[in-house]
Amino acid sequence: MTWGIWSLAPLVIALVIAFKTRSAAFSLLLGSAVGVVMLGTDPATGLSELFQSALGNGEFIRLCLIISLIGILFVLLKDSGAIATFANKLSAKRKSQKGVALTTWGMGFFIVDDYFSPLMTGAVMRPLTDRVKIPREKLAFILDSTTASVCILVPFTAWAAYIVGLIVAQGGPVETAEQAMQIFVNSIPYNFYSILLLIFALGICLKIIPDFGPMRKAEKRVEETGALLREGAMPLISAESDTLVEAKDEKVSLFWGLAMPAIILFGTAIVSYITVREVMIAEAFMGAVTYLSVAMLIRRQITSVDHLVTIATRGIKDVVPALIIIALAYCINVVTKELGAANFLISQTEGLLTPALLVAVTFMLTAFISFSTGTSWGAYALMVPIALPVAYSFTGNQIDPLVFKTIAAVAGGGIFGDHASPVSDTSVLSSAGAGSDHMDHVITQLPYALTVAGVSFLLYLIV
């Protein structure tokens, strides 16, 4: 059955309810239930089958493992006193709000991974941003803005490799992966959304760009009441994990307690990418957790195996809210895909792919698909096979700037969805890393994302 515009119903219902109630979990569950009924099953049977289909895949299980390991690692870092010591040292230097925000923004350039970056940066910086009274919503925005945006602008990430593979698959004048990589590299200066988003976030951090919309209300709340979260907010980490455990040992070494786990994380990620062309994130966190557990056993900060299990249980408990949101986001993504929502959007805009409008329409359509589905990679898989052959037809099967701009428009449009969609895993992870209510994060950053997207669209009409 072809659902047409009704294929968007589950997502629209979920978004409307989410913005109205600010309950992401309930909204996503309701949207998924509507979707399975539309697909011809009763809610109980349909949701059961949906959970098995959406959550039984290797990628979701891997993501759950990574998030659980990060929860465990954060508890280990807290109990060891490393995070308290780090926060105290930075506070002793009288870091201002601008300085802390800028440090958080800068860390996104060193942790180049869309899963690793928001969770690790958030875990390390959250105690410090709390001390200087930066709203959790703003921390989530900074984390979200420097995650996928950086990944898509760096040629040696999995993101680049994925898009290069899609370019090669289209054939045309491209015969090798090296040619496709050259196209990707040449497209980077035209990826206006990702570049402008990083600049915009920097301006917000330095207060060069004044806050506006819901984010300004969050700032006023902190200024007037000191509340880092909205009253009634449901942060994606447990209340216990928000309590910073002060250092019990004044001789806590930041090198062995904080820098060494980071070296293990980054070292494993870099070496794995160089050797097997894959960033082994789960293995990196396993290594860091193992190292810190052994180190704390030696220092008698962990007294027994039971104590270690208790710490691990606390860490996993802390990230359960984030796991629930991500699971439901996967479910509604599967529903919208089966209903053909992305294909409907494409069919409605194919006639606009003219030489004058190709790049701007490609950006807009990719952004809408990625926002609707919550996946930039899914949007790339749909749009590259459509937009790139059209660009080749306009250039006489030659590689010229129109091709670079088209690829950039696809890449940037996908980042918009990853950044702004409430059903994006990157957005959820940013909320989790910041300890923010997920819908508060989405609502406060959406005007910023739309502003940058609007400027990018206009630039694509001009260039």
Coordinates of C-alpha atoms in Angstrom, one line a residue:
M1 CA 0.0 0.0 0.0
T2 CA 1.2 3.5 -0.8
W3 CA 0.5 5.8 2.1
G4 CA 1.5 9.1 0.5
I5 CA 1.4 12.0 2.9
W6 CA -0.1 9.8 5.6
S7 CA 3.3 8.0 5.8
L8 CA 4.4 11.0 7.9
A9 CA 1.5 10.6 10.4
P10 CA 3.5 8.6 13.1
L11 CA 6.3 11.1 13.1
V12 CA 4.0 14.1 13.1
I13 CA 2.0 12.7 16.0
A14 CA 5.2 12.0 17.9
L15 CA 6.6 15.5 17.3
V16 CA 3.4 17.3 18.2
I17 CA 2.9 15.3 21.4
A18 CA 6.6 15.6 22.3
F19 CA 6.6 19.4 21.9
K20 CA 3.3 19.6 23.8
T21 CA 4.1 17.3 26.7
R22 CA 7.9 17.4 26.6
S23 CA 7.8 13.6 27.2
A24 CA 10.0 12.1 24.5
A25 CA 9.6 8.5 25.6
F26 CA 5.8 8.7 25.6
S27 CA 5.6 10.5 22.3
L28 CA 7.9 8.1 20.5
L29 CA 6.0 5.1 21.9
L30 CA 2.7 6.6 20.8
G31 CA 4.0 7.4 17.3
S32 CA 5.3 3.9 17.0
A33 CA 2.0 2.4 18.1
V34 CA 0.1 4.5 15.5
G35 CA 2.6 3.3 12.8
V36 CA 2.2 -0.4 13.6
V37 CA -1.6 0.0 13.5
M38 CA -1.3 1.7 10.1
L39 CA 0.8 -1.3 8.9
G40 CA -2.1 -3.6 9.7
T41 CA -1.4 -5.1 13.2
D42 CA -2.9 -4.5 16.6
P43 CA -0.8 -2.4 19.0
A44 CA 0.4 -5.2 21.2
T45 CA 1.4 -7.6 18.5
G46 CA 2.7 -4.8 16.3
L47 CA 4.9 -3.2 19.0
S48 CA 6.2 -6.6 20.0
E49 CA 7.3 -7.4 16.4
L50 CA 8.6 -3.9 16.0
F51 CA 10.8 -4.1 19.1
Q52 CA 12.2 -7.4 17.8
S53 CA 12.9 -5.9 14.4
A54 CA 14.2 -2.5 15.4
L55 CA 16.2 -3.5 18.5
G56 CA 17.5 -6.9 17.5
N57 CA 20.1 -5.6 15.1
G58 CA 23.8 -5.5 15.8
E59 CA 24.1 -1.7 15.5
F60 CA 21.6 -1.0 18.3
I61 CA 23.1 -3.7 20.6
R62 CA 26.6 -2.2 19.9
L63 CA 25.3 1.3 20.8
C64 CA 23.8 0.0 24.0
L65 CA 27.1 -1.6 24.9
I66 CA 29.0 1.7 24.2
I67 CA 26.6 3.8 26.3
S68 CA 26.7 1.3 29.2
L69 CA 30.5 1.3 29.1
I70 CA 30.5 5.1 29.2
G71 CA 28.1 5.1 32.2
I72 CA 30.5 2.7 34.0
L73 CA 33.6 4.7 33.1
F74 CA 32.0 7.9 34.4
V75 CA 31.2 6.3 37.7
L76 CA 34.8 5.0 38.0
L77 CA 36.2 8.4 37.2
K78 CA 33.9 10.0 39.8
D79 CA 34.7 7.4 42.5
S80 CA 38.4 7.7 41.8
G81 CA 38.3 11.4 42.5
A82 CA 39.7 12.2 39.0
I83 CA 36.8 14.3 37.8
A84 CA 36.5 16.2 41.1
T85 CA 40.2 17.0 41.0
F86 CA 40.0 18.1 37.3
A87 CA 37.1 20.3 38.1
N88 CA 38.8 21.8 41.1
K89 CA 41.9 22.6 39.2
L90 CA 40.0 24.3 36.4
S91 CA 37.9 26.2 38.9
A92 CA 41.0 27.4 40.7
K93 CA 42.0 29.1 37.5
R94 CA 38.8 31.1 37.8
K95 CA 37.3 29.9 34.5
S96 CA 34.5 32.1 33.4
Q97 CA 31.3 31.0 31.7
K98 CA 32.9 31.9 28.4
G99 CA 36.1 30.0 29.2
V100 CA 34.3 26.8 30.2
A101 CA 31.9 27.0 27.2
L102 CA 34.9 27.5 24.9
T103 CA 36.7 24.6 26.4
T104 CA 33.7 22.4 25.9
W105 CA 33.3 23.6 22.3
G106 CA 37.0 22.9 21.6
M107 CA 36.9 19.4 22.9
G108 CA 34.6 18.5 20.0
F109 CA 37.5 18.9 17.6
F110 CA 39.7 16.4 19.5
I111 CA 37.1 13.7 20.0
V112 CA 36.1 13.0 16.5
D113 CA 33.2 10.5 16.8
D114 CA 29.5 11.1 16.9
Y115 CA 28.9 8.6 19.8
F116 CA 32.1 9.2 21.8
S117 CA 32.2 12.9 21.6
P118 CA 29.0 14.1 23.3
L119 CA 29.1 11.4 26.0
M120 CA 32.7 11.8 27.0
T121 CA 32.9 15.5 26.7
G122 CA 29.7 15.9 28.6
A123 CA 30.9 13.6 31.4
V124 CA 34.1 15.5 31.8
M125 CA 32.8 19.0 31.5
R126 CA 29.4 18.8 33.1
P127 CA 30.6 19.3 36.7
L128 CA 32.5 22.4 35.6
T129 CA 29.6 23.9 33.5
D130 CA 27.4 23.3 36.5
R131 CA 29.7 25.3 38.7
V132 CA 29.7 28.3 36.3
K133 CA 25.9 28.1 35.9
I134 CA 25.6 27.1 32.3
P135 CA 22.1 25.7 31.6
R136 CA 22.1 22.0 30.8
E137 CA 20.2 22.9 27.6
K138 CA 23.1 25.0 26.5
L139 CA 25.7 22.3 27.3
A140 CA 23.6 19.9 25.2
F141 CA 23.6 22.4 22.3
I142 CA 27.3 22.8 22.4
L143 CA 27.9 19.0 22.5
D144 CA 25.4 18.4 19.7
S145 CA 26.9 21.2 17.5
T146 CA 30.4 19.9 17.7
T147 CA 29.7 16.2 17.2
A148 CA 28.5 15.2 13.7
S149 CA 29.5 18.6 12.3
V150 CA 33.1 17.9 13.0
C151 CA 32.9 14.2 11.8
I152 CA 31.5 15.2 8.4
L153 CA 34.3 17.8 7.8
V154 CA 37.2 15.4 8.5
P155 CA 38.1 13.1 5.6
F156 CA 39.5 10.2 7.6
T157 CA 36.3 9.4 9.6
A158 CA 33.7 6.6 9.0
W159 CA 31.4 9.3 7.7
A160 CA 33.7 10.3 4.9
A161 CA 34.3 6.6 4.0
Y162 CA 30.5 6.0 3.9
I163 CA 29.8 8.9 1.5
V164 CA 32.8 8.0 -0.6
G165 CA 31.4 4.5 -1.0
L166 CA 28.0 6.0 -2.1
I167 CA 29.8 8.2 -4.7
V168 CA 31.7 5.2 -6.1
A169 CA 28.5 3.2 -6.3
Q170 CA 26.9 5.8 -8.7
G171 CA 29.6 5.3 -11.3
G172 CA 29.5 8.0 -13.9
P173 CA 32.9 9.7 -14.3
V174 CA 34.1 8.2 -11.0
E175 CA 35.9 4.9 -11.3
T176 CA 37.9 4.6 -8.1
A177 CA 37.6 5.4 -4.4
E178 CA 40.5 7.8 -4.7
Q179 CA 38.5 9.9 -7.2
A180 CA 35.5 9.8 -4.9
M181 CA 37.5 10.9 -2.0
Q182 CA 38.8 13.8 -4.0
I183 CA 35.2 14.8 -4.7
F184 CA 34.4 14.6 -1.0
V185 CA 37.5 16.7 0.0
N186 CA 36.6 19.3 -2.6
S187 CA 33.0 19.4 -1.3
I188 CA 34.1 20.3 2.3
P189 CA 34.3 24.1 1.7
Y190 CA 30.7 24.1 0.4
N191 CA 29.3 22.2 3.4
F192 CA 27.8 25.5 4.7
Y193 CA 25.5 24.0 7.4
S194 CA 28.3 22.1 9.2
I195 CA 30.8 25.0 9.0
L196 CA 28.3 27.7 9.9
L197 CA 26.9 25.6 12.8
L198 CA 30.4 25.4 14.4
I199 CA 30.9 29.1 13.9
F200 CA 27.4 29.9 15.3
A201 CA 28.1 27.7 18.4
L202 CA 31.4 29.4 18.9
G203 CA 29.6 32.8 18.8
I204 CA 27.1 31.5 21.4
C205 CA 29.9 30.3 23.7
L206 CA 31.7 33.6 23.5
K207 CA 28.4 35.6 23.8
I208 CA 29.1 37.3 20.5
I209 CA 25.8 36.0 19.3
P210 CA 23.1 36.7 22.0
D211 CA 20.8 33.8 23.0
F212 CA 17.3 34.0 21.7
G213 CA 14.1 32.0 21.9
P214 CA 13.7 29.1 24.4
M215 CA 17.5 29.1 25.1
R216 CA 17.2 32.7 26.3
K217 CA 14.5 31.6 28.7
A218 CA 16.8 28.8 30.0
E219 CA 19.5 31.4 30.6
K220 CA 17.1 33.7 32.5
R221 CA 16.0 30.8 34.6
V222 CA 19.6 30.1 35.7
E223 CA 20.3 33.8 36.3
E224 CA 17.2 34.3 38.4
T225 CA 16.9 31.0 40.3
G226 CA 20.2 29.1 39.7
A227 CA 18.3 26.1 38.4
L228 CA 20.3 24.3 35.8
L229 CA 17.2 22.3 34.8
R230 CA 13.6 23.3 34.2
E231 CA 11.3 22.4 37.0
G232 CA 9.8 19.1 36.2
A233 CA 12.5 18.2 33.7
M234 CA 13.5 14.6 33.2
P235 CA 17.2 14.5 32.5
L236 CA 18.6 11.5 30.6
I237 CA 20.9 10.5 33.5
S238 CA 19.8 9.5 37.0
A239 CA 19.9 12.0 39.9
E240 CA 22.7 10.0 41.6
S241 CA 25.1 10.5 38.7
D242 CA 24.7 14.3 39.0
T243 CA 26.2 14.2 42.5
L244 CA 29.9 14.8 42.1
V245 CA 31.9 12.6 44.4
E246 CA 34.7 14.7 45.9
A247 CA 38.2 13.4 45.8
K248 CA 39.0 11.4 48.9
D249 CA 42.7 11.3 48.2
E250 CA 44.5 14.6 47.8
K251 CA 47.2 12.9 45.8
V252 CA 44.9 11.9 42.9
S253 CA 47.0 12.0 39.8
L254 CA 45.3 13.5 36.8
F255 CA 47.7 11.8 34.5
W256 CA 47.1 8.3 35.7
G257 CA 43.5 8.9 36.7
L258 CA 42.1 10.9 33.8
A259 CA 44.7 11.3 31.1
M260 CA 45.7 7.6 30.9
P261 CA 42.1 6.4 30.3
A262 CA 41.8 9.1 27.6
I263 CA 45.0 8.0 26.0
I264 CA 43.8 4.4 26.0
L265 CA 40.5 5.6 24.4
F266 CA 42.1 7.7 21.7
G267 CA 44.9 5.4 21.1
T268 CA 42.6 2.4 20.5
A269 CA 40.4 4.5 18.2
I270 CA 43.3 5.9 16.2
V271 CA 45.2 2.6 15.9
S272 CA 42.1 0.7 14.9
Y273 CA 41.2 3.2 12.2
I274 CA 44.8 3.1 10.8
T275 CA 44.9 -0.7 10.8
V276 CA 41.4 -1.9 10.0
R277 CA 39.8 1.4 8.8
E278 CA 37.2 1.2 11.5
V279 CA 37.0 3.2 14.8
M280 CA 36.6 0.4 17.4
I281 CA 34.7 2.5 20.0
A282 CA 33.4 -0.3 22.1
E283 CA 36.8 -1.9 22.4
A284 CA 38.3 1.5 23.3
F285 CA 35.9 2.0 26.2
M286 CA 36.4 -1.6 27.3
G287 CA 40.1 -0.9 27.5
A288 CA 39.6 2.3 29.5
V289 CA 37.2 0.6 31.9
T290 CA 39.5 -2.3 32.4
Y291 CA 42.5 -0.1 33.1
L292 CA 40.7 2.1 35.6
S293 CA 39.1 -0.8 37.4
V294 CA 42.6 -2.5 37.9
A295 CA 44.1 0.9 38.9
M296 CA 41.4 1.4 41.5
L297 CA 41.8 -2.1 42.8
I298 CA 45.5 -1.5 43.2
R299 CA 44.8 1.8 45.1
R300 CA 42.1 0.0 47.1
Q301 CA 39.5 2.4 45.9
I302 CA 37.7 -0.8 44.8
T303 CA 37.7 -3.3 47.6
S304 CA 36.2 -6.4 46.0
V305 CA 34.6 -7.9 43.0
D306 CA 31.2 -7.2 44.5
H307 CA 32.2 -3.5 44.9
L308 CA 33.2 -3.4 41.2
V309 CA 29.9 -5.0 40.2
T310 CA 28.0 -2.4 42.3
I311 CA 29.9 0.4 40.5
A312 CA 29.1 -1.1 37.1
T313 CA 25.4 -1.5 38.0
R314 CA 25.3 2.2 39.1
G315 CA 26.9 3.2 35.8
I316 CA 24.4 1.3 33.7
K317 CA 21.5 2.5 35.8
D318 CA 22.6 6.1 35.2
V319 CA 22.2 5.8 31.4
V320 CA 19.0 3.8 31.3
P321 CA 16.9 6.8 30.4
A322 CA 19.1 7.5 27.4
L323 CA 18.9 3.8 26.3
I324 CA 15.0 4.0 26.4
I325 CA 14.8 7.1 24.2
I326 CA 17.3 5.6 21.7
A327 CA 15.4 2.3 21.6
L328 CA 12.1 4.1 20.8
A329 CA 13.8 6.4 18.3
Y330 CA 15.0 3.2 16.5
C331 CA 11.5 1.9 16.5
I332 CA 9.8 5.0 15.0
N333 CA 12.6 5.1 12.4
V334 CA 11.7 1.6 11.3
V335 CA 8.0 2.4 11.1
T336 CA 8.5 5.6 9.0
K337 CA 10.7 3.6 6.7
E338 CA 8.2 0.8 6.2
L339 CA 5.5 3.4 5.5
G340 CA 7.6 5.0 2.8
A341 CA 7.9 8.5 4.3
A342 CA 11.3 9.3 2.7
N343 CA 10.2 8.0 -0.7
F344 CA 7.1 10.2 -0.6
L345 CA 9.2 13.3 0.2
I346 CA 11.5 12.5 -2.7
S347 CA 8.7 12.0 -5.2
Q348 CA 7.2 15.3 -4.2
T349 CA 10.4 17.3 -5.0
E350 CA 12.0 15.5 -7.9
G351 CA 10.6 18.1 -10.3
L352 CA 12.5 20.9 -8.6
L353 CA 15.9 19.3 -9.3
T354 CA 16.8 21.9 -12.1
P355 CA 20.3 23.3 -12.7
A356 CA 19.4 26.5 -10.8
L357 CA 17.8 24.8 -7.8
L358 CA 19.6 21.5 -7.6
V359 CA 21.9 22.3 -4.8
A360 CA 19.5 24.2 -2.6
V361 CA 16.7 21.7 -3.1
T362 CA 19.1 18.8 -2.4
F363 CA 20.0 20.4 0.9
M364 CA 16.4 21.1 1.9
L365 CA 15.2 17.6 1.0
T366 CA 18.1 15.8 2.7
A367 CA 17.6 18.0 5.8
F368 CA 13.8 17.1 5.9
I369 CA 14.4 13.4 5.4
S370 CA 17.1 13.3 8.0
F371 CA 14.9 15.3 10.4
S372 CA 12.0 13.0 9.8
T373 CA 13.9 9.7 10.1
G374 CA 16.5 10.8 12.6
T375 CA 19.3 9.3 10.6
S376 CA 21.8 11.2 8.4
W377 CA 23.3 8.0 7.0
G378 CA 19.8 6.8 5.9
A379 CA 19.2 10.2 4.2
Y380 CA 22.6 9.9 2.5
A381 CA 21.7 6.5 1.1
L382 CA 18.5 7.9 -0.3
M383 CA 19.8 11.2 -1.7
V384 CA 23.2 10.5 -3.2
P385 CA 21.8 8.0 -5.8
I386 CA 19.2 10.7 -6.8
A387 CA 21.1 14.0 -6.6
L388 CA 24.5 12.9 -7.9
P389 CA 23.4 11.5 -11.2
V390 CA 21.3 14.6 -11.8
A391 CA 24.4 16.7 -11.2
Y392 CA 26.4 14.6 -13.6
S393 CA 23.7 15.1 -16.3
F394 CA 23.9 18.9 -15.9
T395 CA 27.7 18.9 -16.1
G396 CA 27.9 16.5 -19.2
N397 CA 29.2 13.7 -17.0
Q398 CA 32.1 15.8 -15.9
I399 CA 33.4 16.5 -12.4
D400 CA 33.1 20.2 -11.7
P401 CA 32.0 22.5 -8.8
L402 CA 28.3 21.6 -9.2
V403 CA 29.2 18.1 -8.2
F404 CA 31.1 19.3 -5.2
K405 CA 28.2 21.5 -4.1
T406 CA 25.7 18.7 -4.5
I407 CA 27.7 16.3 -2.3
A408 CA 28.1 19.1 0.2
A409 CA 24.4 19.8 0.2
V410 CA 23.6 16.2 0.9
A411 CA 26.3 16.0 3.7
G412 CA 25.1 19.2 5.4
G413 CA 21.4 18.4 5.0
G414 CA 22.0 15.1 6.8
I415 CA 23.8 16.9 9.6
F416 CA 20.8 19.1 10.2
G417 CA 18.6 16.1 10.9
D418 CA 21.3 14.6 13.2
H419 CA 21.5 17.8 15.0
A420 CA 17.9 18.9 15.3
S421 CA 15.7 15.8 15.2
P422 CA 14.3 14.5 18.5
V423 CA 14.6 11.0 17.1
S424 CA 18.3 11.2 16.2
D425 CA 20.6 9.1 18.3
T426 CA 23.2 11.9 18.2
S427 CA 20.7 14.3 19.7
V428 CA 19.8 11.8 22.3
L429 CA 23.4 11.2 23.2
S430 CA 24.0 14.9 23.5
S431 CA 21.1 15.2 26.0
A432 CA 22.6 12.2 27.9
G433 CA 26.1 13.7 28.0
A434 CA 24.8 17.0 29.2
G435 CA 22.4 15.5 31.7
S436 CA 19.6 17.5 30.1
D437 CA 15.9 16.8 29.5
H438 CA 15.8 15.5 25.9
M439 CA 12.8 17.6 24.7
D440 CA 14.2 20.7 26.5
H441 CA 17.4 20.2 24.5
V442 CA 15.5 19.8 21.2
I443 CA 13.2 22.8 21.8
T444 CA 16.0 25.2 22.9
Q445 CA 18.4 24.3 20.0
L446 CA 15.8 24.0 17.2
P447 CA 15.6 27.8 16.5
Y448 CA 19.4 27.9 16.3
A449 CA 19.5 24.9 13.9
L450 CA 16.8 26.4 11.7
T451 CA 18.6 29.8 11.6
V452 CA 21.8 28.1 10.4
A453 CA 19.9 26.0 8.0
G454 CA 18.1 29.0 6.6
V455 CA 21.3 30.9 6.0
S456 CA 22.8 27.8 4.3
F457 CA 19.8 27.4 2.0
L458 CA 20.2 31.0 0.9
L459 CA 23.9 30.5 0.3
Y460 CA 23.2 27.5 -1.9
L461 CA 20.8 29.6 -4.0
I462 CA 23.6 32.2 -4.5
V463 CA 26.7 30.2 -5.1

